């Protein structure tokens, strides 16, 4: 029975649905486990106490939780899309540490000039603004 389950897990883990998931990234796998548990709890889905089963690692635990989830295949496909989007958003937010969104009005001429500078230098607009600010601060001798 264990060999049959392992065989099924190998089929699932080789599926492109989990190609974005790194088997040896314990932090990512733990996040996925927490995500599927939260998802089940929020949607009143019973995860059949599979959470209590001991497995080799967090990747296997996530696959077990996913595989033991009794639902329609379409529901699982929607879940896969949801978790992939959520993890992409998490990675994006993690990169934004030390940055804060800023909103202000610029004239259309300044917007066009900023876009041109960005295109000519091949860097995002926020990098152009940061560079200009840093240059002006250094020019004024402000620390």
Short mmCIF file of N, CA, C and O in Angstrom, two decimals:
data_model
loop_
_atom_site.label_atom_id
_atom_site.label_comp_id
_atom_site.label_asym_id
_atom_site.label_seq_id
_atom_site.Cartn_x
_atom_site.Cartn_y
_atom_site.Cartn_z
N UNK A 1 0.82 -1.19 0.00
CA UNK A 1 0.00 0.00 0.00
C UNK A 1 0.87 1.26 0.00
O UNK A 1 0.60 2.20 -0.74
N UNK A 2 1.91 1.25 0.84
CA UNK A 2 2.81 2.41 0.90
C UNK A 2 3.49 2.62 -0.45
O UNK A 2 3.62 3.75 -0.92
N UNK A 3 3.88 1.54 -1.11
CA UNK A 3 4.51 1.66 -2.43
C UNK A 3 3.53 2.22 -3.45
O UNK A 3 3.91 3.02 -4.32
N UNK A 4 2.27 1.82 -3.35
CA UNK A 4 1.26 2.36 -4.27
C UNK A 4 1.06 3.85 -4.04
O UNK A 4 0.93 4.63 -4.99
N UNK A 5 1.04 4.26 -2.77
CA UNK A 5 0.90 5.68 -2.45
C UNK A 5 2.12 6.45 -2.96
O UNK A 5 1.98 7.51 -3.57
N UNK A 6 3.32 5.90 -2.72
CA UNK A 6 4.54 6.55 -3.22
C UNK A 6 4.49 6.70 -4.74
O UNK A 6 4.87 7.73 -5.29
N UNK A 7 4.02 5.66 -5.41
CA UNK A 7 3.91 5.71 -6.87
C UNK A 7 2.98 6.84 -7.29
O UNK A 7 3.29 7.61 -8.21
N UNK A 8 1.84 6.95 -6.61
CA UNK A 8 0.90 8.02 -6.92
C UNK A 8 1.51 9.39 -6.66
O UNK A 8 1.34 10.33 -7.43
N UNK A 9 2.25 9.51 -5.57
CA UNK A 9 2.90 10.77 -5.25
C UNK A 9 3.92 11.13 -6.31
O UNK A 9 4.07 12.29 -6.68
N UNK A 10 4.66 10.14 -6.80
CA UNK A 10 5.65 10.41 -7.85
C UNK A 10 4.98 10.92 -9.11
O UNK A 10 5.50 11.79 -9.80
N UNK A 11 3.83 10.35 -9.43
CA UNK A 11 3.08 10.82 -10.59
C UNK A 11 2.64 12.26 -10.38
O UNK A 11 2.80 13.12 -11.25
N UNK A 12 2.11 12.54 -9.20
CA UNK A 12 1.62 13.89 -8.91
C UNK A 12 2.78 14.89 -8.87
O UNK A 12 2.70 15.97 -9.43
N UNK A 13 3.87 14.53 -8.22
CA UNK A 13 4.97 15.47 -8.07
C UNK A 13 5.65 15.75 -9.40
O UNK A 13 6.27 16.79 -9.57
N UNK A 14 5.54 14.83 -10.35
CA UNK A 14 6.13 15.09 -11.66
C UNK A 14 5.19 15.92 -12.53
O UNK A 14 5.55 16.38 -13.59
N UNK A 15 3.97 16.10 -12.07
CA UNK A 15 2.98 16.89 -12.78
C UNK A 15 3.43 18.35 -12.84
O UNK A 15 3.97 18.88 -11.88
N UNK A 16 3.17 19.02 -13.96
CA UNK A 16 3.53 20.43 -14.11
C UNK A 16 2.81 21.32 -13.10
O UNK A 16 3.24 22.44 -12.85
N UNK A 17 1.75 20.82 -12.49
CA UNK A 17 1.02 21.60 -11.50
C UNK A 17 1.92 22.05 -10.36
O UNK A 17 1.70 23.08 -9.76
N UNK A 18 2.93 21.25 -10.04
CA UNK A 18 3.81 21.56 -8.93
C UNK A 18 5.23 21.88 -9.38
O UNK A 18 6.14 21.88 -8.57
N UNK A 19 5.42 22.19 -10.64
CA UNK A 19 6.76 22.48 -11.15
C UNK A 19 7.36 23.73 -10.52
O UNK A 19 8.57 23.87 -10.42
N UNK A 20 6.53 24.63 -10.03
CA UNK A 20 6.99 25.87 -9.39
C UNK A 20 7.43 25.63 -7.95
O UNK A 20 8.07 26.47 -7.34
N UNK A 21 7.10 24.46 -7.41
CA UNK A 21 7.40 24.13 -6.02
C UNK A 21 8.74 23.42 -5.94
O UNK A 21 8.96 22.43 -6.63
N UNK A 22 9.64 23.92 -5.11
CA UNK A 22 10.96 23.33 -4.95
C UNK A 22 10.91 22.34 -3.78
O UNK A 22 10.60 22.73 -2.66
N UNK A 23 11.25 21.09 -4.07
CA UNK A 23 11.11 20.05 -3.05
C UNK A 23 11.97 20.29 -1.82
O UNK A 23 11.58 19.96 -0.72
N UNK A 24 13.15 20.85 -1.98
CA UNK A 24 14.04 21.02 -0.83
C UNK A 24 13.96 22.40 -0.19
O UNK A 24 14.73 22.73 0.69
N UNK A 25 12.99 23.22 -0.60
CA UNK A 25 12.78 24.53 0.00
C UNK A 25 11.75 24.39 1.11
O UNK A 25 10.54 24.53 0.89
N UNK A 26 12.23 24.11 2.32
CA UNK A 26 11.34 23.84 3.44
C UNK A 26 10.44 25.02 3.77
O UNK A 26 9.29 24.85 4.14
N UNK A 27 10.96 26.23 3.65
CA UNK A 27 10.16 27.42 3.96
C UNK A 27 8.99 27.54 2.98
O UNK A 27 7.86 27.81 3.39
N UNK A 28 9.26 27.33 1.70
CA UNK A 28 8.21 27.39 0.69
C UNK A 28 7.18 26.28 0.92
O UNK A 28 5.97 26.52 0.87
N UNK A 29 7.65 25.09 1.22
CA UNK A 29 6.75 23.96 1.43
C UNK A 29 5.90 24.15 2.67
O UNK A 29 4.71 23.82 2.69
N UNK A 30 6.48 24.71 3.73
CA UNK A 30 5.72 25.00 4.95
C UNK A 30 4.63 26.04 4.64
O UNK A 30 3.50 25.93 5.11
N UNK A 31 4.99 27.05 3.85
CA UNK A 31 4.01 28.06 3.45
C UNK A 31 2.85 27.39 2.70
O UNK A 31 1.68 27.71 2.93
N UNK A 32 3.16 26.45 1.80
CA UNK A 32 2.12 25.76 1.03
C UNK A 32 1.22 24.92 1.93
O UNK A 32 0.00 24.88 1.72
N UNK A 33 1.81 24.27 2.92
CA UNK A 33 1.01 23.50 3.87
C UNK A 33 0.05 24.43 4.62
O UNK A 33 -1.14 24.16 4.73
N UNK A 34 0.58 25.54 5.12
CA UNK A 34 -0.26 26.50 5.82
C UNK A 34 -1.36 27.04 4.91
O UNK A 34 -2.51 27.22 5.34
N UNK A 35 -1.02 27.26 3.64
CA UNK A 35 -2.00 27.79 2.69
C UNK A 35 -3.14 26.80 2.47
O UNK A 35 -4.31 27.18 2.49
N UNK A 36 -2.80 25.53 2.25
CA UNK A 36 -3.85 24.55 1.98
C UNK A 36 -4.72 24.32 3.22
O UNK A 36 -5.93 24.17 3.12
N UNK A 37 -4.11 24.35 4.41
CA UNK A 37 -4.89 24.20 5.65
C UNK A 37 -5.83 25.39 5.83
O UNK A 37 -7.01 25.23 6.13
N UNK A 38 -5.31 26.61 5.63
CA UNK A 38 -6.15 27.81 5.73
C UNK A 38 -7.28 27.78 4.70
O UNK A 38 -8.42 28.14 5.00
N UNK A 39 -6.94 27.36 3.48
CA UNK A 39 -7.92 27.27 2.41
C UNK A 39 -9.04 26.31 2.80
O UNK A 39 -10.22 26.63 2.64
N UNK A 40 -8.67 25.15 3.32
CA UNK A 40 -9.66 24.16 3.74
C UNK A 40 -10.51 24.70 4.89
O UNK A 40 -11.74 24.53 4.88
N UNK A 41 -9.87 25.32 5.86
CA UNK A 41 -10.62 25.86 7.00
C UNK A 41 -11.58 26.95 6.58
O UNK A 41 -12.73 26.99 7.04
N UNK A 42 -11.14 27.86 5.71
CA UNK A 42 -12.00 28.97 5.28
C UNK A 42 -13.18 28.48 4.45
O UNK A 42 -14.23 29.10 4.45
N UNK A 43 -12.98 27.37 3.73
CA UNK A 43 -14.03 26.86 2.85
C UNK A 43 -14.74 25.64 3.43
O UNK A 43 -15.43 24.92 2.71
N UNK A 44 -14.55 25.41 4.73
CA UNK A 44 -15.20 24.29 5.43
C UNK A 44 -14.97 22.95 4.74
O UNK A 44 -15.89 22.17 4.54
N UNK A 45 -13.72 22.72 4.34
CA UNK A 45 -13.35 21.47 3.69
C UNK A 45 -12.60 20.62 4.71
O UNK A 45 -11.66 21.08 5.35
N UNK A 46 -13.01 19.38 4.83
CA UNK A 46 -12.37 18.46 5.76
C UNK A 46 -11.12 17.88 5.08
O UNK A 46 -11.21 17.32 4.00
N UNK A 47 -9.98 18.03 5.72
CA UNK A 47 -8.76 17.46 5.13
C UNK A 47 -8.45 16.08 5.69
O UNK A 47 -7.33 15.63 5.71
N UNK A 48 -9.49 15.38 6.14
CA UNK A 48 -9.43 13.97 6.53
C UNK A 48 -8.32 13.63 7.50
O UNK A 48 -7.75 12.55 7.44
N UNK A 49 -7.98 14.53 8.37
CA UNK A 49 -6.93 14.30 9.37
C UNK A 49 -5.60 13.90 8.76
O UNK A 49 -4.74 13.35 9.44
N UNK A 50 -5.41 14.14 7.48
CA UNK A 50 -4.14 13.83 6.83
C UNK A 50 -3.02 14.67 7.42
O UNK A 50 -1.85 14.30 7.33
N UNK A 51 -3.36 15.78 8.03
CA UNK A 51 -2.36 16.66 8.64
C UNK A 51 -1.63 15.94 9.77
O UNK A 51 -0.48 16.25 10.07
N UNK A 52 -2.27 14.95 10.37
CA UNK A 52 -1.66 14.23 11.49
C UNK A 52 -0.74 13.09 11.07
O UNK A 52 -0.09 12.48 11.91
N UNK A 53 -0.69 12.80 9.79
CA UNK A 53 0.16 11.71 9.30
C UNK A 53 1.59 12.21 9.17
O UNK A 53 1.84 13.28 8.61
N UNK A 54 2.53 11.44 9.70
CA UNK A 54 3.94 11.81 9.61
C UNK A 54 4.50 11.38 8.27
O UNK A 54 4.28 10.26 7.82
N UNK A 55 5.22 12.29 7.63
CA UNK A 55 5.86 12.01 6.35
C UNK A 55 7.30 12.50 6.40
O UNK A 55 7.72 13.13 7.38
N UNK A 56 8.04 12.24 5.33
CA UNK A 56 9.47 12.52 5.30
C UNK A 56 9.81 14.00 5.40
O UNK A 56 10.76 14.39 6.05
N UNK A 57 9.05 14.83 4.70
CA UNK A 57 9.37 16.26 4.66
C UNK A 57 8.10 17.06 4.36
O UNK A 57 7.03 16.49 4.13
N UNK A 58 8.24 18.37 4.37
CA UNK A 58 7.08 19.25 4.15
C UNK A 58 6.54 19.16 2.73
O UNK A 58 5.34 19.33 2.51
N UNK A 59 7.41 18.89 1.77
CA UNK A 59 6.93 18.74 0.39
C UNK A 59 5.98 17.55 0.32
O UNK A 59 4.88 17.64 -0.24
N UNK A 60 6.39 16.43 0.90
CA UNK A 60 5.55 15.23 0.90
C UNK A 60 4.25 15.48 1.66
O UNK A 60 3.19 15.00 1.27
N UNK A 61 4.33 16.25 2.72
CA UNK A 61 3.13 16.59 3.51
C UNK A 61 2.16 17.38 2.66
O UNK A 61 0.96 17.12 2.66
N UNK A 62 2.67 18.36 1.92
CA UNK A 62 1.80 19.16 1.06
C UNK A 62 1.15 18.29 0.00
O UNK A 62 -0.05 18.36 -0.24
N UNK A 63 1.94 17.43 -0.64
CA UNK A 63 1.40 16.55 -1.67
C UNK A 63 0.35 15.60 -1.07
O UNK A 63 -0.69 15.36 -1.68
N UNK A 64 0.62 15.11 0.14
CA UNK A 64 -0.36 14.25 0.82
C UNK A 64 -1.66 15.00 1.05
O UNK A 64 -2.75 14.48 0.77
N UNK A 65 -1.56 16.22 1.57
CA UNK A 65 -2.77 17.01 1.82
C UNK A 65 -3.55 17.25 0.53
O UNK A 65 -4.78 17.14 0.49
N UNK A 66 -2.82 17.58 -0.52
CA UNK A 66 -3.46 17.85 -1.81
C UNK A 66 -4.08 16.57 -2.37
O UNK A 66 -5.22 16.57 -2.82
N UNK A 67 -3.31 15.49 -2.34
CA UNK A 67 -3.76 14.24 -2.94
C UNK A 67 -4.93 13.63 -2.18
O UNK A 67 -5.81 13.02 -2.77
N UNK A 68 -4.95 13.78 -0.86
CA UNK A 68 -6.02 13.17 -0.07
C UNK A 68 -7.29 14.02 -0.05
O UNK A 68 -8.31 13.60 0.49
N UNK A 69 -7.23 15.17 -0.64
CA UNK A 69 -8.37 16.07 -0.71
C UNK A 69 -9.39 15.49 -1.70
O UNK A 69 -9.12 15.35 -2.88
N UNK A 70 -10.55 15.13 -1.23
CA UNK A 70 -11.59 14.51 -2.06
C UNK A 70 -12.46 15.62 -2.63
O UNK A 70 -13.24 16.26 -1.91
N UNK A 71 -12.30 15.85 -3.92
CA UNK A 71 -13.09 16.87 -4.61
C UNK A 71 -12.99 16.63 -6.11
O UNK A 71 -12.25 15.76 -6.57
N UNK A 72 -13.69 17.43 -6.86
CA UNK A 72 -13.63 17.34 -8.32
C UNK A 72 -12.28 17.82 -8.83
O UNK A 72 -11.67 18.72 -8.24
N UNK A 73 -11.79 17.25 -9.93
CA UNK A 73 -10.51 17.69 -10.49
C UNK A 73 -10.47 19.19 -10.81
O UNK A 73 -9.44 19.83 -10.66
N UNK A 74 -11.61 19.72 -11.25
CA UNK A 74 -11.66 21.16 -11.56
C UNK A 74 -11.40 22.00 -10.33
O UNK A 74 -10.77 23.06 -10.40
N UNK A 75 -11.88 21.54 -9.18
CA UNK A 75 -11.66 22.26 -7.93
C UNK A 75 -10.18 22.28 -7.60
O UNK A 75 -9.64 23.30 -7.18
N UNK A 76 -9.52 21.16 -7.82
CA UNK A 76 -8.08 21.09 -7.57
C UNK A 76 -7.32 21.99 -8.53
O UNK A 76 -6.35 22.64 -8.13
N UNK A 77 -7.76 22.04 -9.78
CA UNK A 77 -7.09 22.92 -10.75
C UNK A 77 -7.24 24.38 -10.34
O UNK A 77 -6.28 25.16 -10.44
N UNK A 78 -8.42 24.75 -9.88
CA UNK A 78 -8.63 26.13 -9.41
C UNK A 78 -7.76 26.42 -8.19
O UNK A 78 -7.20 27.51 -8.05
N UNK A 79 -7.64 25.43 -7.31
CA UNK A 79 -6.79 25.60 -6.13
C UNK A 79 -5.34 25.79 -6.56
O UNK A 79 -4.63 26.65 -6.02
N UNK A 80 -4.88 25.00 -7.52
CA UNK A 80 -3.49 25.12 -8.00
C UNK A 80 -3.24 26.52 -8.54
O UNK A 80 -2.22 27.14 -8.24
N UNK A 81 -4.18 27.03 -9.33
CA UNK A 81 -4.04 28.40 -9.84
C UNK A 81 -4.01 29.40 -8.70
O UNK A 81 -3.20 30.33 -8.71
N UNK A 82 -4.86 29.19 -7.72
CA UNK A 82 -4.94 30.11 -6.58
C UNK A 82 -3.64 30.12 -5.77
O UNK A 82 -3.12 31.18 -5.43
N UNK A 83 -3.10 28.95 -5.48
CA UNK A 83 -1.89 28.89 -4.67
C UNK A 83 -0.68 29.42 -5.43
O UNK A 83 0.19 30.08 -4.86
N UNK A 84 -0.64 29.18 -6.74
CA UNK A 84 0.46 29.72 -7.54
C UNK A 84 0.44 31.25 -7.54
O UNK A 84 1.47 31.90 -7.36
N UNK A 85 -0.75 31.82 -7.72
CA UNK A 85 -0.88 33.27 -7.70
C UNK A 85 -0.54 33.84 -6.33
O UNK A 85 0.15 34.86 -6.22
N UNK A 86 -1.01 33.17 -5.28
CA UNK A 86 -0.75 33.64 -3.92
C UNK A 86 0.75 33.59 -3.62
O UNK A 86 1.29 34.50 -2.99
N UNK A 87 1.44 32.55 -4.07
CA UNK A 87 2.87 32.46 -3.80
C UNK A 87 3.65 33.50 -4.61
O UNK A 87 4.60 34.09 -4.10
N UNK A 88 3.23 33.73 -5.84
CA UNK A 88 3.87 34.79 -6.63
C UNK A 88 3.71 36.14 -5.95
O UNK A 88 4.64 36.94 -5.90
N UNK A 89 2.52 36.41 -5.42
CA UNK A 89 2.26 37.66 -4.72
C UNK A 89 3.11 37.76 -3.46
O UNK A 89 3.66 38.80 -3.15
N UNK A 90 3.27 36.63 -2.75
CA UNK A 90 4.10 36.60 -1.55
C UNK A 90 5.55 36.93 -1.90
O UNK A 90 6.21 37.72 -1.23
N UNK A 91 6.06 36.33 -2.97
CA UNK A 91 7.44 36.60 -3.39
C UNK A 91 7.61 38.08 -3.75
O UNK A 91 8.61 38.70 -3.40
N UNK A 92 6.63 38.64 -4.44
CA UNK A 92 6.68 40.05 -4.82
C UNK A 92 6.71 40.93 -3.58
O UNK A 92 7.52 41.85 -3.47
N UNK A 93 5.82 40.64 -2.61
CA UNK A 93 5.78 41.44 -1.37
C UNK A 93 7.08 41.32 -0.59
O UNK A 93 7.53 42.28 0.01
N UNK A 94 7.64 40.12 -0.56
CA UNK A 94 8.91 39.92 0.15
C UNK A 94 10.03 40.77 -0.44
O UNK A 94 10.92 41.22 0.28
N UNK A 95 9.99 41.02 -1.74
CA UNK A 95 11.01 41.85 -2.40
C UNK A 95 10.81 43.34 -2.13
O UNK A 95 11.72 44.13 -2.34
N UNK A 96 9.62 43.71 -1.66
CA UNK A 96 9.31 45.11 -1.47
C UNK A 96 9.72 45.66 -0.11
O UNK A 96 9.41 46.80 0.23
N UNK A 97 10.44 44.86 0.67
CA UNK A 97 10.90 45.31 1.99
C UNK A 97 11.79 46.53 1.81
O UNK A 97 12.69 46.55 0.97
N UNK A 98 11.55 47.55 2.58
CA UNK A 98 12.33 48.78 2.49
C UNK A 98 11.80 49.75 1.44
O UNK A 98 12.38 50.81 1.22
N UNK A 99 10.73 49.38 0.79
CA UNK A 99 10.13 50.25 -0.22
C UNK A 99 8.73 50.60 0.24
O UNK A 99 8.05 49.84 0.90
N UNK A 100 8.33 51.80 -0.12
CA UNK A 100 6.98 52.24 0.21
C UNK A 100 6.40 52.95 -1.01
O UNK A 100 7.08 53.70 -1.69
N UNK A 101 5.15 52.68 -1.26
CA UNK A 101 4.48 53.27 -2.40
C UNK A 101 4.33 54.77 -2.18
O UNK A 101 4.05 55.23 -1.08
N UNK A 102 4.52 55.51 -3.26
CA UNK A 102 4.42 56.97 -3.20
C UNK A 102 3.53 57.44 -4.35
O UNK A 102 3.66 56.97 -5.48
N UNK A 103 2.65 58.36 -4.07
CA UNK A 103 1.74 58.84 -5.09
C UNK A 103 1.78 60.36 -5.12
O UNK A 103 1.65 61.02 -4.09
N UNK A 104 1.99 60.89 -6.31
CA UNK A 104 1.97 62.34 -6.49
C UNK A 104 1.63 62.64 -7.94
O UNK A 104 1.70 61.77 -8.81
N UNK A 105 1.26 63.88 -8.20
CA UNK A 105 0.89 64.30 -9.54
C UNK A 105 2.07 64.91 -10.26
O UNK A 105 2.86 65.65 -9.67
N UNK A 106 2.19 64.58 -11.54
CA UNK A 106 3.20 65.17 -12.42
C UNK A 106 2.50 65.71 -13.65
O UNK A 106 1.46 65.19 -14.07
N UNK A 107 3.11 66.71 -14.24
CA UNK A 107 2.56 67.22 -15.49
C UNK A 107 2.75 66.15 -16.56
O UNK A 107 3.61 65.27 -16.45
N UNK A 108 1.95 66.23 -17.61
CA UNK A 108 2.06 65.26 -18.70
C UNK A 108 3.44 65.32 -19.34
O UNK A 108 4.01 64.30 -19.70
N UNK A 109 4.01 66.52 -19.43
CA UNK A 109 5.34 66.68 -20.00
C UNK A 109 6.38 65.93 -19.15
O UNK A 109 7.23 65.22 -19.69
N UNK A 110 6.29 66.06 -17.83
CA UNK A 110 7.23 65.36 -16.94
C UNK A 110 7.05 63.85 -17.02
O UNK A 110 8.02 63.09 -16.99
N UNK A 111 5.81 63.40 -17.14
CA UNK A 111 5.54 61.97 -17.28
C UNK A 111 6.18 61.44 -18.55
O UNK A 111 6.82 60.38 -18.55
N UNK A 112 6.01 62.17 -19.63
CA UNK A 112 6.60 61.76 -20.91
C UNK A 112 8.13 61.75 -20.84
O UNK A 112 8.78 60.84 -21.36
N UNK A 113 8.70 62.76 -20.18
CA UNK A 113 10.15 62.83 -20.05
C UNK A 113 10.68 61.69 -19.17
O UNK A 113 11.72 61.10 -19.47
N UNK A 114 9.97 61.38 -18.11
CA UNK A 114 10.36 60.27 -17.24
C UNK A 114 10.31 58.95 -18.02
O UNK A 114 11.22 58.12 -17.91
N UNK A 115 9.27 58.77 -18.80
CA UNK A 115 9.14 57.56 -19.62
C UNK A 115 10.28 57.47 -20.63
O UNK A 115 10.85 56.40 -20.85
N UNK A 116 10.65 58.60 -21.22
CA UNK A 116 11.75 58.63 -22.18
C UNK A 116 13.07 58.28 -21.51
O UNK A 116 13.85 57.46 -22.02
N UNK A 117 13.34 58.88 -20.36
CA UNK A 117 14.57 58.56 -19.61
C UNK A 117 14.62 57.08 -19.25
O UNK A 117 15.66 56.43 -19.36
N UNK A 118 13.50 56.57 -18.83
CA UNK A 118 13.41 55.16 -18.46
C UNK A 118 13.72 54.26 -19.65
O UNK A 118 14.48 53.29 -19.54
N UNK A 119 13.16 54.60 -20.78
CA UNK A 119 13.38 53.82 -22.00
C UNK A 119 14.82 53.92 -22.48
O UNK A 119 15.45 52.92 -22.81
N UNK A 120 15.37 55.14 -22.47
CA UNK A 120 16.75 55.34 -22.94
C UNK A 120 17.77 54.63 -22.06
O UNK A 120 18.76 54.08 -22.55
N UNK A 121 17.54 54.63 -20.75
CA UNK A 121 18.49 54.01 -19.83
C UNK A 121 18.17 52.55 -19.56
O UNK A 121 18.96 51.84 -18.95
N UNK A 122 17.00 52.11 -19.99
CA UNK A 122 16.63 50.71 -19.82
C UNK A 122 16.40 50.31 -18.37
O UNK A 122 16.68 49.17 -17.99
N UNK A 123 15.92 51.24 -17.56
CA UNK A 123 15.63 50.95 -16.16
C UNK A 123 14.21 51.43 -15.84
O UNK A 123 13.68 52.30 -16.52
N UNK A 124 13.59 50.88 -14.80
CA UNK A 124 12.24 51.32 -14.43
C UNK A 124 12.20 52.79 -14.01
O UNK A 124 13.21 53.37 -13.60
N UNK A 125 11.03 53.35 -14.11
CA UNK A 125 10.84 54.77 -13.79
C UNK A 125 11.22 55.10 -12.35
O UNK A 125 11.80 56.15 -12.09
N UNK A 126 10.90 54.19 -11.43
CA UNK A 126 11.23 54.48 -10.03
C UNK A 126 12.74 54.56 -9.83
O UNK A 126 13.23 55.33 -9.01
N UNK A 127 13.52 53.80 -10.60
CA UNK A 127 14.98 53.88 -10.51
C UNK A 127 15.49 55.24 -11.00
O UNK A 127 16.43 55.79 -10.44
N UNK A 128 14.86 55.75 -12.05
CA UNK A 128 15.23 57.08 -12.56
C UNK A 128 14.98 58.13 -11.48
O UNK A 128 15.86 58.95 -11.20
N UNK A 129 13.80 58.09 -10.87
CA UNK A 129 13.48 59.07 -9.83
C UNK A 129 14.44 58.95 -8.64
O UNK A 129 14.93 59.96 -8.13
N UNK A 130 14.71 57.74 -8.20
CA UNK A 130 15.62 57.53 -7.07
C UNK A 130 17.02 58.06 -7.41
O UNK A 130 17.68 58.68 -6.58
N UNK A 131 17.46 57.81 -8.64
CA UNK A 131 18.78 58.28 -9.07
C UNK A 131 18.84 59.81 -9.08
O UNK A 131 19.83 60.40 -8.61
N UNK A 132 17.81 60.43 -9.61
CA UNK A 132 17.78 61.90 -9.64
C UNK A 132 17.78 62.49 -8.22
O UNK A 132 18.47 63.47 -7.94
N UNK A 133 17.01 61.88 -7.34
CA UNK A 133 16.95 62.36 -5.95
C UNK A 133 18.30 62.19 -5.27
O UNK A 133 18.81 63.11 -4.62
N UNK A 134 18.89 61.01 -5.41
CA UNK A 134 20.20 60.75 -4.80
C UNK A 134 21.26 61.71 -5.32
O UNK A 134 22.09 62.23 -4.56
N UNK A 135 21.24 61.96 -6.63
CA UNK A 135 22.20 62.88 -7.24
C UNK A 135 22.04 64.30 -6.67
O UNK A 135 23.03 64.96 -6.33
N UNK A 136 20.81 64.75 -6.54
CA UNK A 136 20.55 66.10 -6.03
C UNK A 136 20.96 66.22 -4.56
O UNK A 136 21.54 67.24 -4.15
N UNK A 137 20.71 65.18 -3.77
CA UNK A 137 21.10 65.17 -2.36
C UNK A 137 22.62 65.27 -2.25
O UNK A 137 23.16 66.04 -1.42
N UNK A 138 23.33 64.48 -3.05
CA UNK A 138 24.81 64.54 -3.04
C UNK A 138 25.30 65.91 -3.48
O UNK A 138 26.25 66.45 -2.91
N UNK A 139 24.66 66.48 -4.48
CA UNK A 139 25.03 67.80 -4.99
C UNK A 139 24.88 68.87 -3.92
O UNK A 139 25.69 69.79 -3.81
N UNK A 140 23.84 68.76 -3.11
CA UNK A 140 23.59 69.73 -2.04
C UNK A 140 24.41 69.44 -0.79
O UNK A 140 24.45 70.27 0.14
N UNK A 141 25.05 68.28 -0.75
CA UNK A 141 25.87 67.92 0.41
C UNK A 141 25.08 67.53 1.64
O UNK A 141 25.58 67.61 2.76
N UNK A 142 23.85 67.11 1.41
CA UNK A 142 22.98 66.71 2.53
C UNK A 142 23.26 65.24 2.84
O UNK A 142 23.43 64.43 1.94
N UNK A 143 23.29 64.93 4.13
CA UNK A 143 23.53 63.53 4.52
C UNK A 143 22.26 62.90 5.01
O UNK A 143 21.41 63.44 5.58
#
